[in-house]
Short mmCIF file of C-alpha atoms and ligand atoms in Angstrom, two decimals:
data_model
loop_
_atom_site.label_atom_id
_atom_site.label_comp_id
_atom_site.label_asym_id
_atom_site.label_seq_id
_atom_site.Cartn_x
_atom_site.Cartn_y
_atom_site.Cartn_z
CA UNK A 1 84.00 74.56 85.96
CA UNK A 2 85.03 76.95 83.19
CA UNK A 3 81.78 78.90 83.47
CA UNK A 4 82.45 79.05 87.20
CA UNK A 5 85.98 80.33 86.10
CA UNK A 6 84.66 83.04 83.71
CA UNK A 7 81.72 84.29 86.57
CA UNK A 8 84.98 84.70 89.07
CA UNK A 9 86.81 86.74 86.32
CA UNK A 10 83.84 88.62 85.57
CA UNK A 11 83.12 89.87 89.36
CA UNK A 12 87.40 90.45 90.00
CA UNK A 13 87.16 92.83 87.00
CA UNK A 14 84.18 94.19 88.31
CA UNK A 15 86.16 95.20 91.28
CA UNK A 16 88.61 96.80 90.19
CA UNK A 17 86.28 98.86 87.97
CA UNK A 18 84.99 99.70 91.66
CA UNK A 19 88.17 100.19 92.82
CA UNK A 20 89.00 102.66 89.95
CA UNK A 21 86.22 104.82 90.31
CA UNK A 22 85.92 105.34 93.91
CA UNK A 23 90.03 106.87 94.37
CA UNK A 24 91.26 106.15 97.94
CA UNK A 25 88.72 105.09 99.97
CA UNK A 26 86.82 102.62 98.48
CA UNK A 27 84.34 99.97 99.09
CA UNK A 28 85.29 96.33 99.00
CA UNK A 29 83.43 93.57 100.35
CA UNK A 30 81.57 95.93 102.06
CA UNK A 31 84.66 97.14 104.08
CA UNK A 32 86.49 100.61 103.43
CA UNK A 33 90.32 99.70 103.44
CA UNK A 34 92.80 102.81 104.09
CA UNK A 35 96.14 102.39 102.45
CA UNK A 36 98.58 104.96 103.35
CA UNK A 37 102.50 105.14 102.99
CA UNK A 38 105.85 107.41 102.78
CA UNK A 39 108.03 107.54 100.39
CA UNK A 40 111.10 109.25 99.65
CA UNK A 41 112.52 107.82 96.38
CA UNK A 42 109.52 106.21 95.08
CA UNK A 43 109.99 103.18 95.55
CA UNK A 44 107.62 102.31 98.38
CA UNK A 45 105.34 104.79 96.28
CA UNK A 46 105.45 102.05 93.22
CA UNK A 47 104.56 99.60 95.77
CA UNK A 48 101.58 101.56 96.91
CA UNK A 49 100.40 101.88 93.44
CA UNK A 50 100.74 98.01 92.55
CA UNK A 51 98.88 97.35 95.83
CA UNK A 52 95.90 99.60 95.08
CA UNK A 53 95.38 97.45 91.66
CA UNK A 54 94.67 94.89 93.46
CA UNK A 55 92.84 95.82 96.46
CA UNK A 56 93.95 99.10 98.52
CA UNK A 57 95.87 102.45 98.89
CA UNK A 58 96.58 105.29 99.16
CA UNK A 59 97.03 108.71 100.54
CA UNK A 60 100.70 109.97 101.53
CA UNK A 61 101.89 110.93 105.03
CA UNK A 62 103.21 114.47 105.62
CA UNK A 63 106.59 114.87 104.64
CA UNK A 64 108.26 116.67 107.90
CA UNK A 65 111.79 117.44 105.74
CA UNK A 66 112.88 120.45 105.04
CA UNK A 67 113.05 121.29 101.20
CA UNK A 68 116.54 121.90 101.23
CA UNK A 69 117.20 118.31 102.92
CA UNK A 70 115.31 116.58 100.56
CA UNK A 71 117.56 118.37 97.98
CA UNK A 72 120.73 117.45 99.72
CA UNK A 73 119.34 113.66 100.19
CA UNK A 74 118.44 114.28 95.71
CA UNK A 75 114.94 113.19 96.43
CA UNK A 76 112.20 114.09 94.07
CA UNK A 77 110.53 117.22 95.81
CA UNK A 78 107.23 116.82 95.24
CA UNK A 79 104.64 113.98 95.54
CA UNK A 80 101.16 114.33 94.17
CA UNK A 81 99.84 111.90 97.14
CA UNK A 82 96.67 112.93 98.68
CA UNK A 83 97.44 113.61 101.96
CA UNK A 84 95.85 111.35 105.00
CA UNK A 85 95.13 112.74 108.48
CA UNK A 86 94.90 110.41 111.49
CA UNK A 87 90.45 111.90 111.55
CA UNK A 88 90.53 109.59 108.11
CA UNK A 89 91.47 106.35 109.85
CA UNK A 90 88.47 106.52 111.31
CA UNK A 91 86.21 105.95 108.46
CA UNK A 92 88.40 102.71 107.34
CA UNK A 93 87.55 99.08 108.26
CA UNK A 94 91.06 97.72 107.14
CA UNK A 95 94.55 99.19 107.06
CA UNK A 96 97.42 99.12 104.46
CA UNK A 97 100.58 100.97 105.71
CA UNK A 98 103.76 101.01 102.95
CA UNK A 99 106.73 101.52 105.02
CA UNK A 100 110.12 102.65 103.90
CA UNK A 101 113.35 101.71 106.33
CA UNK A 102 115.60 104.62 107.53
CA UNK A 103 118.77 103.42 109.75
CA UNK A 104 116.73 100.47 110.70
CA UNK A 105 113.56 101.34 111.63
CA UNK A 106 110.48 103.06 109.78
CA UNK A 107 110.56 106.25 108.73
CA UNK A 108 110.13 109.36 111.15
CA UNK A 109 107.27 110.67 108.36
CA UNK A 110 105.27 107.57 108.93
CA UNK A 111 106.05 107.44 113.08
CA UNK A 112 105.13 111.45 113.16
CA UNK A 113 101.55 110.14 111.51
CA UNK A 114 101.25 107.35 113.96
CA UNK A 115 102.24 110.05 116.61
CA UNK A 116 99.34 112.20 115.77
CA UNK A 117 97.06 109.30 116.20
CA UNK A 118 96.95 109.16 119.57
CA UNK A 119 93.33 110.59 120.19
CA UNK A 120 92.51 108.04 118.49
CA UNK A 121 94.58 105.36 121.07
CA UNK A 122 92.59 106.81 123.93
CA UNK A 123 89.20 106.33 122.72
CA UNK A 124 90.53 102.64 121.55
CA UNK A 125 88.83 104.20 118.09
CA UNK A 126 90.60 101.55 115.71
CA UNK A 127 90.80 98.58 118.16
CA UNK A 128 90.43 95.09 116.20
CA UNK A 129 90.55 96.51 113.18
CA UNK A 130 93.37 94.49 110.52
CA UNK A 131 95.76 96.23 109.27
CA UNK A 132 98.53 94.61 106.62
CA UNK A 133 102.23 95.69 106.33
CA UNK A 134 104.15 96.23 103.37
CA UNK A 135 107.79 97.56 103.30
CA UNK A 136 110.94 98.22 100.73
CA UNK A 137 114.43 98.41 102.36
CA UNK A 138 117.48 98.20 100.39
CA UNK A 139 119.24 94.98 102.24
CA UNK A 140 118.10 91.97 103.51
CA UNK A 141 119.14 91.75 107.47
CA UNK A 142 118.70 95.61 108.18
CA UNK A 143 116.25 95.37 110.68
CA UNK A 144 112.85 94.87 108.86
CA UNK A 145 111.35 92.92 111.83
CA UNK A 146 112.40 96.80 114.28
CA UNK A 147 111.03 98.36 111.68
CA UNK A 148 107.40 96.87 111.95
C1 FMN B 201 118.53 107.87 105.43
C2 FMN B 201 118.26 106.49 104.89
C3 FMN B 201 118.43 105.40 105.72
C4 FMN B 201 118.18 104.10 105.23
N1 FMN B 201 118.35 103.03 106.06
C5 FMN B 201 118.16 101.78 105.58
C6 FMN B 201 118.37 100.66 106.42
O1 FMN B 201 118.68 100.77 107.60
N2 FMN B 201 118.22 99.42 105.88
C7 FMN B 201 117.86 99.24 104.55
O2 FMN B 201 117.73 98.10 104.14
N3 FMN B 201 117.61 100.30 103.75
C8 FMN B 201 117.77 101.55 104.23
N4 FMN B 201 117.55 102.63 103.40
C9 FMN B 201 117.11 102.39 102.04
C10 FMN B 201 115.62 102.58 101.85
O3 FMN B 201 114.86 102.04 102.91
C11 FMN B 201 115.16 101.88 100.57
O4 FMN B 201 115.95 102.34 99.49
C12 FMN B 201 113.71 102.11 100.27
O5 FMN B 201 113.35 101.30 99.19
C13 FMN B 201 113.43 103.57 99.95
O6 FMN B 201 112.05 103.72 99.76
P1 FMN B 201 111.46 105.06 99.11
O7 FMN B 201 112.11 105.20 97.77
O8 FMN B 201 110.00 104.82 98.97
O9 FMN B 201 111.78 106.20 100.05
C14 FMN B 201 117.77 103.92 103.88
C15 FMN B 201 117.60 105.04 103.07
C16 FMN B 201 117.83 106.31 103.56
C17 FMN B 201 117.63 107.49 102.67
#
């Protein structure tokens, strides 16, 4: 049992060792898993990072705000995300999107991304493939379930 144990350790560390080296898109279990998010303030950001640890993302969405709006709104200005264009999601097996809420619904950053991805819709390019949902929003009941 405890060598059993210690084997299981052995080939989770060796993962992330994989994970580590191979940046954004990286092979697990023989899949490629895409993690991609926006973020504003950061937080979702953090959220991204503690999910990549343990298994995916990820590249950044374009931020469509002007500079002088993210002033106004005292957001950090720049993000050193690698940037993901809808021709990437084609390479990935699996999906991670990090959402952030805006007046109850995701952000217009992410929904401009999932606008651009509608070549991709038409040749039914990423049909069956999982993706997984992960979200910050600042209360409780503001429309998480809209959002996704
Ligand atoms: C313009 C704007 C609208 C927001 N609307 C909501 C909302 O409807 N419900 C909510 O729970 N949080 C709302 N939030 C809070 C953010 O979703 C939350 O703080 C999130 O963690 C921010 O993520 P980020 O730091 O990665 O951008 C809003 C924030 C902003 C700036």
């Amino acid at each position: 049992m405890a060598g059993n144990k210690a084997k299981k350790n052995q080939n989770f560390s060796q993962i992330l060792e994989k994970i580590e080296a191979e940046g954004h898109f990286f092979q697990w279990q023989q899949k490629f898993i895409s993690g991609m998010y926006y973020s504003m303030y950061k937080h979702v950001e953090k959220l991204a990072q503690e999910i990549r640890k343990g298994a995916a993302p990820g590249d950044g969405v374009l931020e469509t705000l002007q500079e002088d709006v993210l002033s106004k709104m005292s957001s950090p200005l720049k993000s050193d995300a690698h940037l993901i264009t809808p021709n990437d999601l084609d390479e990935a097996d699996e999906f991670v999107f990090c959402l952030s809420k805006r007046f109850g619904m995701m952000a217009a950053q992410f929904k401009a991304f999932l606008d651009e991805t509608g070549g991709l819709w038409r040749t039914q390019q990423l049909a069956g493939k999982p993706a997984r949902i992960f979200y910050s929003t600042e209360s409780q009941g503001g429309g998480q379930e809209a959002m996704v």
